[in-house]
Tab-separated table of N, CA, C and O in Angstrom:
chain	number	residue	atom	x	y	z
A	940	UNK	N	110.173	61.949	63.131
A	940	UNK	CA	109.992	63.370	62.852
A	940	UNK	C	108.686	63.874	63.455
A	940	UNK	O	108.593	65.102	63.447
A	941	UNK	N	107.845	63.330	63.881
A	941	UNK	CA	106.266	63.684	63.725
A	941	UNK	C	106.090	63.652	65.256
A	941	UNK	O	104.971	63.901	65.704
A	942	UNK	N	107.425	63.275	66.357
A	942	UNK	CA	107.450	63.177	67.789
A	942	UNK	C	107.862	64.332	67.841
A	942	UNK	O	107.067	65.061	68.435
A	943	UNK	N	109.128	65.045	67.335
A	943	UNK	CA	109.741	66.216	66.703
A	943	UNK	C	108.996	67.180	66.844
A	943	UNK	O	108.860	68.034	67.720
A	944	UNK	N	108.454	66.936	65.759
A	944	UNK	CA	107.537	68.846	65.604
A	944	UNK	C	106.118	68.726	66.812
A	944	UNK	O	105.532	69.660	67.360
A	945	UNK	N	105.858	67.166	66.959
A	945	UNK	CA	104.573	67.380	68.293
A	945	UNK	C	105.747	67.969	69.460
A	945	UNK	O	105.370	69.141	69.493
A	946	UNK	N	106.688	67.919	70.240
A	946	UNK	CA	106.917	67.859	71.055
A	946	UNK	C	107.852	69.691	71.182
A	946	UNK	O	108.238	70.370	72.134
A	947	UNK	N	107.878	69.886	69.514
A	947	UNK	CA	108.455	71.743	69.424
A	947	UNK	C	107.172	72.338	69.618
A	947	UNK	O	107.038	73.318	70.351
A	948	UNK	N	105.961	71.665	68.844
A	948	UNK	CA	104.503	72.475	68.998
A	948	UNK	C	104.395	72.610	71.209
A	948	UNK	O	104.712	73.606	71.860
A	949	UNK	N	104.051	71.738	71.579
A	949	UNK	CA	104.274	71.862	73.277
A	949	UNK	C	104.817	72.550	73.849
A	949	UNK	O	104.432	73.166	74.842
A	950	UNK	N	106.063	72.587	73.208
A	950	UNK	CA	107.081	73.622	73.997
A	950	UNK	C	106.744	74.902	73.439
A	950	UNK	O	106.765	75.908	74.148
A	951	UNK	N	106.425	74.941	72.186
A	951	UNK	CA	105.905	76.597	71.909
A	951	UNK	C	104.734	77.159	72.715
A	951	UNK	O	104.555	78.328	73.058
A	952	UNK	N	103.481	75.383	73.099
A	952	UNK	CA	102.540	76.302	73.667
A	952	UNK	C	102.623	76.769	74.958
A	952	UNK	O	101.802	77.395	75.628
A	953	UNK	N	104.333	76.165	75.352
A	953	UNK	CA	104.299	76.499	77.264
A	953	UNK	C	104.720	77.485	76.665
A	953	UNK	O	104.336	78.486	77.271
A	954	UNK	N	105.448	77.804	75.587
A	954	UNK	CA	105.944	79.416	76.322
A	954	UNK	C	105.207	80.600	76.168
A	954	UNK	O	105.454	81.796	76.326
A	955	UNK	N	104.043	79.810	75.744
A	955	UNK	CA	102.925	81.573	75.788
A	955	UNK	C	102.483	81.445	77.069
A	955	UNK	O	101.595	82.173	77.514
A	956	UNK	N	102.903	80.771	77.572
A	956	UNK	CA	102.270	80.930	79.418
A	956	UNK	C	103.580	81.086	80.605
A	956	UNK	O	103.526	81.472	81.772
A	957	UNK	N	104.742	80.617	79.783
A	957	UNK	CA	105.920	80.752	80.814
A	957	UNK	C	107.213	80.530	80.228
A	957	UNK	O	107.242	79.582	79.443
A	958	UNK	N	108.421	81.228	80.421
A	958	UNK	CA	110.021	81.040	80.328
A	958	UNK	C	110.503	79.501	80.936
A	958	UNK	O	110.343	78.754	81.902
A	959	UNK	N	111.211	79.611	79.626
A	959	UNK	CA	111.683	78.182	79.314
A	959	UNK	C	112.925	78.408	80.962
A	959	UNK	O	113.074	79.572	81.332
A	960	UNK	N	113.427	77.660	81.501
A	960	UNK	CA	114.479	78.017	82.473
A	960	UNK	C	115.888	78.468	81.898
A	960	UNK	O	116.431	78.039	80.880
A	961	UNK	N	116.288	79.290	82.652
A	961	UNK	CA	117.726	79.639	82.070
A	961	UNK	C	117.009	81.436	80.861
A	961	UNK	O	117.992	82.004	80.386
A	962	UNK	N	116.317	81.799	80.660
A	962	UNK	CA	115.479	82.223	79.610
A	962	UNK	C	114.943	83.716	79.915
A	962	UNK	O	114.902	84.701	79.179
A	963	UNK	N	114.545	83.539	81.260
A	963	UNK	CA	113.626	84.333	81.655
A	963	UNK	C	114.526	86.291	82.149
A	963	UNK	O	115.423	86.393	82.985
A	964	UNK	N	114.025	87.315	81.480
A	964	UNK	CA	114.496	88.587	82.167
A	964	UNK	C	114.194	88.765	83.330
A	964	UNK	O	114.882	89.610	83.902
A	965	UNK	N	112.967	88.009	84.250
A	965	UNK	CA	112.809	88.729	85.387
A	965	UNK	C	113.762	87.836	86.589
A	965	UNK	O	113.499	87.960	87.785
A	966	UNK	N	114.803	87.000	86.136
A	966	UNK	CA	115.533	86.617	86.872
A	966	UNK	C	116.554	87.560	86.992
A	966	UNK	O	117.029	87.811	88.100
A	967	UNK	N	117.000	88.190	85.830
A	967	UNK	CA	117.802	89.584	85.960
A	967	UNK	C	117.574	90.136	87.036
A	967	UNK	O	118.644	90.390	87.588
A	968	UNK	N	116.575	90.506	87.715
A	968	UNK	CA	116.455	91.413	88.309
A	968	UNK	C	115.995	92.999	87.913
A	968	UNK	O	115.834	93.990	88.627
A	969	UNK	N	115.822	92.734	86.063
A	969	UNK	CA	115.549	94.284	85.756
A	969	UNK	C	113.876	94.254	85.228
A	969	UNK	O	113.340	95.341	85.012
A	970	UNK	N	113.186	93.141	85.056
A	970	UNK	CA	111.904	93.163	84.444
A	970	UNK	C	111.379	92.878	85.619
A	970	UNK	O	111.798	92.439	86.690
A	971	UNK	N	109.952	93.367	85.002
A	971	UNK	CA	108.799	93.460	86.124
A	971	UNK	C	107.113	93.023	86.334
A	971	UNK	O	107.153	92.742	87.532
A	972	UNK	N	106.191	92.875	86.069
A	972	UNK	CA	105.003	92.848	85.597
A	972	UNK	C	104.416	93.837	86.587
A	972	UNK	O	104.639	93.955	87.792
A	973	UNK	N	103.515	94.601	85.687
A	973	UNK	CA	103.110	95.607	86.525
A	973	UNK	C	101.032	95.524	86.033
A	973	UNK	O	100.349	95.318	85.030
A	974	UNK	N	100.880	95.756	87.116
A	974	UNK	CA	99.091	95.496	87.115
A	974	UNK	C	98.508	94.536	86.198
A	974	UNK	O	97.699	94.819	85.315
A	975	UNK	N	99.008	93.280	86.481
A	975	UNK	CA	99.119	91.890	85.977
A	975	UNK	C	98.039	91.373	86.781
A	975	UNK	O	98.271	90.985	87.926
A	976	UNK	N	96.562	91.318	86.153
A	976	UNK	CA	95.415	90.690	86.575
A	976	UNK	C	95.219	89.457	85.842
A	976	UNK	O	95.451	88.294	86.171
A	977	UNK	N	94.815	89.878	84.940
A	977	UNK	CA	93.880	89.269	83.817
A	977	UNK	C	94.789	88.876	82.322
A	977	UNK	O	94.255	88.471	81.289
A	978	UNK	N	96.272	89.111	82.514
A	978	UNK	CA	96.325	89.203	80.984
A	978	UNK	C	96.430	90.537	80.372
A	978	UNK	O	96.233	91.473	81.147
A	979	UNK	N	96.644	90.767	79.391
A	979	UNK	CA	95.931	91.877	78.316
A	979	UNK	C	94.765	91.935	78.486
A	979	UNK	O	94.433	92.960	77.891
A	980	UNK	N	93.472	91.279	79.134
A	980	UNK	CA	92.488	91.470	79.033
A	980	UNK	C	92.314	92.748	79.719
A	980	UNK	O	91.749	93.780	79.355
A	981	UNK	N	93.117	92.347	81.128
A	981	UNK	CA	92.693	94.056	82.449
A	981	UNK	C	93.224	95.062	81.238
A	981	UNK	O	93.621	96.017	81.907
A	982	UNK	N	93.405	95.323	80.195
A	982	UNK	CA	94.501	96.822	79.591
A	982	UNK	C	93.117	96.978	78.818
A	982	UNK	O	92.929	97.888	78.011
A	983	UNK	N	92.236	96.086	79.107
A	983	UNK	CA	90.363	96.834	78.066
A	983	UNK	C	89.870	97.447	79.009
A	983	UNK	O	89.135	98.422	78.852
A	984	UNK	N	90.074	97.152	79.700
A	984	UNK	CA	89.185	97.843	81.183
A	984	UNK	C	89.507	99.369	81.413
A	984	UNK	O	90.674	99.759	81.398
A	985	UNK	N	88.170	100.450	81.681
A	985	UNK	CA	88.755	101.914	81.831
A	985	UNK	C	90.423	101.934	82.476
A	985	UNK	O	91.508	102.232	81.976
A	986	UNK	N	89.978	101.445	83.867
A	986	UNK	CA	91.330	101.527	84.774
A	986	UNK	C	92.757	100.808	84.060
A	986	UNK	O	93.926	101.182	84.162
A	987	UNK	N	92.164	99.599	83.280
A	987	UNK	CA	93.387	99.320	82.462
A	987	UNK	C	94.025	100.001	81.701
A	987	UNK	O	95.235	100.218	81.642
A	988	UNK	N	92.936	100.454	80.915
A	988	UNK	CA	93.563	101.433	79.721
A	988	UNK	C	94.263	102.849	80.387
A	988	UNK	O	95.407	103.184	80.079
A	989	UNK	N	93.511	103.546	81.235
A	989	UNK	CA	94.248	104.643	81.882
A	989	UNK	C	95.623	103.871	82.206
A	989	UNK	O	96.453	104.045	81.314
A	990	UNK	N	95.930	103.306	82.946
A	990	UNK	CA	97.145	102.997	83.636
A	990	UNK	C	98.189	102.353	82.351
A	990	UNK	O	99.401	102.453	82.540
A	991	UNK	N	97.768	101.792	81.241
A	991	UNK	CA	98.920	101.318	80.213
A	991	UNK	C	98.705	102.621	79.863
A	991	UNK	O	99.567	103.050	80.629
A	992	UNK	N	98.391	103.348	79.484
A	992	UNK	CA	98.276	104.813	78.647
A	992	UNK	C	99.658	105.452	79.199
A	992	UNK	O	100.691	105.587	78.544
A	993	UNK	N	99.390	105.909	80.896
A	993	UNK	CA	99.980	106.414	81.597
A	993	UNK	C	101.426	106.361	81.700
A	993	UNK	O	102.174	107.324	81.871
A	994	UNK	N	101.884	104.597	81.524
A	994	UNK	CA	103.034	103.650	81.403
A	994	UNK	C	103.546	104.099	80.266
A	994	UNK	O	104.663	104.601	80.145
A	995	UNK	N	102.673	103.914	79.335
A	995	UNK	CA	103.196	104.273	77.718
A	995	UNK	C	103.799	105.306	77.424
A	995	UNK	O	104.657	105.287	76.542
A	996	UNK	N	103.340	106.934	78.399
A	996	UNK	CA	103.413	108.259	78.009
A	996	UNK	C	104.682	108.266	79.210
A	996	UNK	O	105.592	108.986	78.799
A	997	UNK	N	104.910	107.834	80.197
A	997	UNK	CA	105.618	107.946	81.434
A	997	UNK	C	106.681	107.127	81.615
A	997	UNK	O	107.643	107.707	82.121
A	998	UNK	N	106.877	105.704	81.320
A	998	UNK	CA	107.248	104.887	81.892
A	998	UNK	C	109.138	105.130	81.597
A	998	UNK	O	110.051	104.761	82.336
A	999	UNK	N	109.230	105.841	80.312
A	999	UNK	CA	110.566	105.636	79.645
A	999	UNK	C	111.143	107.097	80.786
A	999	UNK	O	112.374	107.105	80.789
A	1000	UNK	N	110.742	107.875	81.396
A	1000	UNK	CA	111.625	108.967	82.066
A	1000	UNK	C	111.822	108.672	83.151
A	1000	UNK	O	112.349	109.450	83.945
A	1001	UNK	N	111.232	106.789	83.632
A	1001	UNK	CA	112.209	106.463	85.038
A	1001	UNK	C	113.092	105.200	84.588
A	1001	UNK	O	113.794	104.523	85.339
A	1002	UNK	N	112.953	105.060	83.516
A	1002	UNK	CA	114.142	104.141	82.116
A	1002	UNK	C	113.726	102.723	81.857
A	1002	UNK	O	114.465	101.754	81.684
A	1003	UNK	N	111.668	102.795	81.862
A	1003	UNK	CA	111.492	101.658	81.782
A	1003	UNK	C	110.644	101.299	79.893
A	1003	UNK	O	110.109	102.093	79.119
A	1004	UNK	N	110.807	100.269	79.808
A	1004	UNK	CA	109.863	100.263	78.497
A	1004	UNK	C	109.475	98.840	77.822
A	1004	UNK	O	110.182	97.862	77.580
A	1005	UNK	N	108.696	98.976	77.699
A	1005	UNK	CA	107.668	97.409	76.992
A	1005	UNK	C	108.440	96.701	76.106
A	1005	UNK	O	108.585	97.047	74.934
A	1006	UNK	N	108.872	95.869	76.527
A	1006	UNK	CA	109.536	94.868	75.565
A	1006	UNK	C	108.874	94.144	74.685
A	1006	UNK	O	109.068	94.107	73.470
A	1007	UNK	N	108.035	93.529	75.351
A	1007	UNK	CA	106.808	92.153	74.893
A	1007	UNK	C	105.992	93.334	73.871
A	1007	UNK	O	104.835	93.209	74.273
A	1008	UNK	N	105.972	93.915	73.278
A	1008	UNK	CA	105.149	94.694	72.146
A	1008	UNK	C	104.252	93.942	71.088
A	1008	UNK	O	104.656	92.802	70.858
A	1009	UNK	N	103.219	94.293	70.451
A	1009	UNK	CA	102.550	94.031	69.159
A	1009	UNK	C	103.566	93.162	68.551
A	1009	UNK	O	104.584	93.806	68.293
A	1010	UNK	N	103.615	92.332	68.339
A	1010	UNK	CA	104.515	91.754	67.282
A	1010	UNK	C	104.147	92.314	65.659
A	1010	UNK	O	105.003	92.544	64.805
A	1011	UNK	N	103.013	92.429	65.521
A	1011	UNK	CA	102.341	92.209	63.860
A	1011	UNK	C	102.606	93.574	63.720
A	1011	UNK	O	102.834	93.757	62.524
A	1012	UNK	N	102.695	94.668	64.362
A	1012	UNK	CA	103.706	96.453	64.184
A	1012	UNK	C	105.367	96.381	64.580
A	1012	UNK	O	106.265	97.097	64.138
A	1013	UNK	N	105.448	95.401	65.448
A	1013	UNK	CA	106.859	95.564	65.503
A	1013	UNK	C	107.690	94.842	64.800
A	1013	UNK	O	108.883	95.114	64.669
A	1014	UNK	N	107.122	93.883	64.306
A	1014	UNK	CA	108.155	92.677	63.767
A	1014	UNK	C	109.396	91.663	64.419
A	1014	UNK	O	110.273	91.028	63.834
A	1015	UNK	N	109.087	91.793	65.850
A	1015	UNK	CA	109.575	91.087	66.721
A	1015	UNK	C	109.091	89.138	66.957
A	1015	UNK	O	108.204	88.332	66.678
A	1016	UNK	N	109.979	89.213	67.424
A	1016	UNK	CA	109.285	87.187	67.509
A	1016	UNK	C	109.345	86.933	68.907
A	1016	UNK	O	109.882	87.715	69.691
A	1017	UNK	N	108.691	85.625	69.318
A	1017	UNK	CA	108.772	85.413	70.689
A	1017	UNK	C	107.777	85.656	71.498
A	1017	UNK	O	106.843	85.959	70.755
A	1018	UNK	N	107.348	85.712	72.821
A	1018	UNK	CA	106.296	86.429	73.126
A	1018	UNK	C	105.712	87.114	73.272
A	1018	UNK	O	106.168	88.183	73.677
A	1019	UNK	N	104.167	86.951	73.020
A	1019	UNK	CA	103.106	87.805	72.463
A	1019	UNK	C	103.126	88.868	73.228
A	1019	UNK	O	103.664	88.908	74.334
A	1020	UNK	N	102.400	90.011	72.550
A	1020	UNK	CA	102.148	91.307	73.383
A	1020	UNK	C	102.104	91.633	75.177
A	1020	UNK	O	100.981	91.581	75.680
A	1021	UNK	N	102.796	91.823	75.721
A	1021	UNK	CA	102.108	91.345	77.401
A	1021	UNK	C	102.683	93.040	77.706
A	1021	UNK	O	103.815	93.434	77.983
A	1022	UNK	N	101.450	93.768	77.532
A	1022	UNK	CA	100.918	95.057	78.549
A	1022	UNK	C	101.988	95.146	79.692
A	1022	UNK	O	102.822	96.043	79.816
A	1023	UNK	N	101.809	94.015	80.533
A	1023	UNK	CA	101.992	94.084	81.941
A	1023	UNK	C	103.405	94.456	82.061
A	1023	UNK	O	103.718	95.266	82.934
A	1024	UNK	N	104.746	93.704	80.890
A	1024	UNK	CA	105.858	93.109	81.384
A	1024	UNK	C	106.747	94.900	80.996
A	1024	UNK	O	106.918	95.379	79.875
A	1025	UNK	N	107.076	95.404	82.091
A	1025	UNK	CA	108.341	96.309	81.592
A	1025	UNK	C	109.723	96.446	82.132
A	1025	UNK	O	109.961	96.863	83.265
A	1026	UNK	N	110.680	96.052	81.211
A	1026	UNK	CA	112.020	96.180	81.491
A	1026	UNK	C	112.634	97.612	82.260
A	1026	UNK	O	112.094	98.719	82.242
A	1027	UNK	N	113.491	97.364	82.706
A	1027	UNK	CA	114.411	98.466	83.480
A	1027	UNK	C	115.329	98.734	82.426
A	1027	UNK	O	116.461	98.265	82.541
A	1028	UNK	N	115.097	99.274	81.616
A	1028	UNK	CA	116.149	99.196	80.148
A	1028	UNK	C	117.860	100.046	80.453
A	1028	UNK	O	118.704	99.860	79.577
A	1029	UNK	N	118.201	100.808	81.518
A	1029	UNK	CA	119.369	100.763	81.891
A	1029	UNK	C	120.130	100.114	82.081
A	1029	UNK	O	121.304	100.297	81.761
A	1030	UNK	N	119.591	98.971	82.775
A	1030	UNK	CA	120.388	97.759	83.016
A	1030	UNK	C	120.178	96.614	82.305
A	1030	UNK	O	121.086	95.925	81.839
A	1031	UNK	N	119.246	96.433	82.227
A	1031	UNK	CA	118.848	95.164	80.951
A	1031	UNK	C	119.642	95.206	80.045
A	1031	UNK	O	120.380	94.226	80.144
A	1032	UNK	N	119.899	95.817	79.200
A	1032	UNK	CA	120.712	96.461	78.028
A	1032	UNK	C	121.857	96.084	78.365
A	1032	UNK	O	122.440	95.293	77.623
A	1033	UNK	N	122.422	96.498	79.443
A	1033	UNK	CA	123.785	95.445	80.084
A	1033	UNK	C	123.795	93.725	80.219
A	1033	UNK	O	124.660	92.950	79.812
A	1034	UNK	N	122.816	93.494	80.770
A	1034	UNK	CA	122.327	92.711	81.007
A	1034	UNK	C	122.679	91.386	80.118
A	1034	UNK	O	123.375	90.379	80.245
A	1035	UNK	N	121.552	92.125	78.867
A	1035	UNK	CA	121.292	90.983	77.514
A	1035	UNK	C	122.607	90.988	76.818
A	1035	UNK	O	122.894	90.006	76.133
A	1036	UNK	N	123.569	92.140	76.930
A	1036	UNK	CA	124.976	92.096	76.616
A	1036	UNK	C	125.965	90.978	77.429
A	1036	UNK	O	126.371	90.006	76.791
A	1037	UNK	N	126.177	91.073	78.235
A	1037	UNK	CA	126.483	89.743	79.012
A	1037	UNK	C	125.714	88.363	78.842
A	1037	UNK	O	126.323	87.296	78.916
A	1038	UNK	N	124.215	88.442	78.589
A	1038	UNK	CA	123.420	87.461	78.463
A	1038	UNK	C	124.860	86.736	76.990
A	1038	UNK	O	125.918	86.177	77.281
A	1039	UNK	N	124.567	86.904	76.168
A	1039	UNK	CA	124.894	86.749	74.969
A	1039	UNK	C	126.452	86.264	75.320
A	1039	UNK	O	126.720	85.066	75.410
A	1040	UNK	N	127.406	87.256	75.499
A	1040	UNK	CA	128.357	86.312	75.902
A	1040	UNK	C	128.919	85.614	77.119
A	1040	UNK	O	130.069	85.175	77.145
A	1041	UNK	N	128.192	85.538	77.980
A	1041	UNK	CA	128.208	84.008	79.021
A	1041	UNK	C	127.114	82.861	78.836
A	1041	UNK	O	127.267	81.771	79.386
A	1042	UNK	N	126.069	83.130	78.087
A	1042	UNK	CA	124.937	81.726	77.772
A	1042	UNK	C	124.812	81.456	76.601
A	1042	UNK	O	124.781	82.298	75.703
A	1043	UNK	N	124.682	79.678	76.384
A	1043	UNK	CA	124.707	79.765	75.251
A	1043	UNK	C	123.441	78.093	75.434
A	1043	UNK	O	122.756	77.821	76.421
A	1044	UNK	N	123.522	77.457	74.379
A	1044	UNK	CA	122.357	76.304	74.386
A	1044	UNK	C	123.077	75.006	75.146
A	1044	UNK	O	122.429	73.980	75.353
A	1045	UNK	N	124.172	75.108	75.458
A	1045	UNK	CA	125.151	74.269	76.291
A	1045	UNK	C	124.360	74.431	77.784
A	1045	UNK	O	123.976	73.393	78.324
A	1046	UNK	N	124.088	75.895	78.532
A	1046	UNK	CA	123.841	76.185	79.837
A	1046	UNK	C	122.255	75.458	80.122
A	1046	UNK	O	122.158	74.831	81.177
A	1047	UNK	N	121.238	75.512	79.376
A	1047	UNK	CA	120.359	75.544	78.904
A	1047	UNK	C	119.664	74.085	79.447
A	1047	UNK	O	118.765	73.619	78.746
A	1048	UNK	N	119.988	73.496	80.445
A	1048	UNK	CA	120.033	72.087	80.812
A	1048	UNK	C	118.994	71.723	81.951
A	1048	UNK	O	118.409	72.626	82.548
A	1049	UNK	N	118.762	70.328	82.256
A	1049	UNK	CA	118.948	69.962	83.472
A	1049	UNK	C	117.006	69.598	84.045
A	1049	UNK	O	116.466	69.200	85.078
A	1050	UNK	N	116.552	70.022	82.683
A	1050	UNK	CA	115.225	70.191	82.860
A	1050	UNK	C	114.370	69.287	81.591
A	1050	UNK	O	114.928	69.057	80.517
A	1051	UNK	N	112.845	68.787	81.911
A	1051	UNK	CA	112.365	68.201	80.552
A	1051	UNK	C	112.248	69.032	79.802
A	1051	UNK	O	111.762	70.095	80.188
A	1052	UNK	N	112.671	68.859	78.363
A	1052	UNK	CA	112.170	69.847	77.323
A	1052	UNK	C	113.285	70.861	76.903
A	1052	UNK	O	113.179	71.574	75.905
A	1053	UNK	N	114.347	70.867	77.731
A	1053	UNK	CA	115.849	71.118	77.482
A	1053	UNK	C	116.529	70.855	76.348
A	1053	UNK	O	117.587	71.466	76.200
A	1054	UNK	N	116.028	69.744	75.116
A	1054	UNK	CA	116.672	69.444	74.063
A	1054	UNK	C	115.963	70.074	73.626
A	1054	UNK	O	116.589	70.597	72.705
A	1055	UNK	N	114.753	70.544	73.613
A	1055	UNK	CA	114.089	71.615	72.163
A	1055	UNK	C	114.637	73.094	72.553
A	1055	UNK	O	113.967	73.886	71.891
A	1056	UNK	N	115.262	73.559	73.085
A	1056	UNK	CA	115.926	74.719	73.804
A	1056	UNK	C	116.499	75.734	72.157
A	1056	UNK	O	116.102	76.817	71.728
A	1057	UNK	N	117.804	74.533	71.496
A	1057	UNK	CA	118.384	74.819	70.140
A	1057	UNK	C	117.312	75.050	68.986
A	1057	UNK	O	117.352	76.085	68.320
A	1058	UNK	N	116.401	74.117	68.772
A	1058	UNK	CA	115.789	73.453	68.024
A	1058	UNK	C	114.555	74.956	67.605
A	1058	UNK	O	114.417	75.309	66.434
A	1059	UNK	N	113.975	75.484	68.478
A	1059	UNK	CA	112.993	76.059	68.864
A	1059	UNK	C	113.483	77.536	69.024
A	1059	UNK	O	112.846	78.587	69.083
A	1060	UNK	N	115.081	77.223	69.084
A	1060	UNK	CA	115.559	78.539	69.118
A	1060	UNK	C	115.137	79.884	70.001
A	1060	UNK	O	114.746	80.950	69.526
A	1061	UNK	N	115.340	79.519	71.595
A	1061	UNK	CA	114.437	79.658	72.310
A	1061	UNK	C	115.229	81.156	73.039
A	1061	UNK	O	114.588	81.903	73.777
A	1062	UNK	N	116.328	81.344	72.769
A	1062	UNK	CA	117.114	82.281	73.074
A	1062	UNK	C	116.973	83.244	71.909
A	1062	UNK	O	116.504	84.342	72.207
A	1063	UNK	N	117.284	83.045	70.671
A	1063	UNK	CA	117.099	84.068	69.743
A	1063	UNK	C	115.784	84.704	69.663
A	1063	UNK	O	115.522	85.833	69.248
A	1064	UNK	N	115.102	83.925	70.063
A	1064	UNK	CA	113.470	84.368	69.617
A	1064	UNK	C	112.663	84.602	70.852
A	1064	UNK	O	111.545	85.091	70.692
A	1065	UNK	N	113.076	84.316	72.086
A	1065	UNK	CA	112.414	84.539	73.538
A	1065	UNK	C	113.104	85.557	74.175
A	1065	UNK	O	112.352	86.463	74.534
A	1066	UNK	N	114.725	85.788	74.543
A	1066	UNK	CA	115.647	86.426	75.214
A	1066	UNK	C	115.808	87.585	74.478
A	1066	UNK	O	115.743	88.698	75.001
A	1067	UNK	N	116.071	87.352	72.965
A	1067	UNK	CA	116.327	88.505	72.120
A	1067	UNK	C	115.405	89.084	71.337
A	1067	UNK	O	115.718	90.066	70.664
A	1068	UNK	N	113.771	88.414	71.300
A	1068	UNK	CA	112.786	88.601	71.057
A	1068	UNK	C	112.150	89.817	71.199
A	1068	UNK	O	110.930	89.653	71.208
A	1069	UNK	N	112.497	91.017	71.318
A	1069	UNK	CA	112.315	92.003	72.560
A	1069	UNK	C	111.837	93.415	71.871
A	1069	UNK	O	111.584	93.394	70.667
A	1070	UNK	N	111.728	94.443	72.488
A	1070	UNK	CA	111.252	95.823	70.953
A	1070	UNK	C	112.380	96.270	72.142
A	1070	UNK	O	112.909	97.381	72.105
């Protein structure tokens, strides 16, 4: 058991840095990272803050919008806040609809770290994780 939860803790800490394979929206083709320096750190910066401001007040009337949100206001799970990442929510929305019924923890293969996929629940809480 104690290989178990060391080896779910690992896989939780890759995914604050990266999508498990099979996982990821910007393989869609509809997500994006946009003025992706630093992290959340560049969104402290004047120019940061102007430009997420801008995104925030703008971004939804060319049909885009922040998925990765505050978790601790939104009540979402999965990964943390990321400024940078915004969906094409026209199509995404299609997208994660198909996601759901063509993938499942069967597809989910082929890679180390592939058995904590179920376990870690890496689709409910990463793919569908979302505001």
């Amino acid at each position: 058991k104690d290989t178990s939860e060391k080896k779910n803790k690992i896989a939780l800490e890759v995914l604050q840095k990266c999508a498990m394979p099979s996982t990821s929206r910007h393989h869609w083709g509809t997500d994006i990272d946009i003025f992706f320096q630093s992290g959340n750190k560049y969104f402290d910066t004047l120019e940061g803050k102007k430009q997420y401001q801008w995104m925030k007040k703008n971004a939804h009337k060319f049909g885009f919008h922040q998925v990765y949100t505050n978790k601790k206001t939104t009540k979402r799970n999965g990964y943390e806040e990321e400024k940078w990442h915004w969906s094409y929510i026209p199509i995404a929305n299609k997208y994660t609809k198909k996601y759901a019924q063509l993938i499942g923890y069967k597809d989910i293969t082929g890679f180390k770290g592939c058995d904590l996929a179920k376990e870690i629940k890496v689709i409910e809480n990463y793919v569908y994780g979302i505001d």
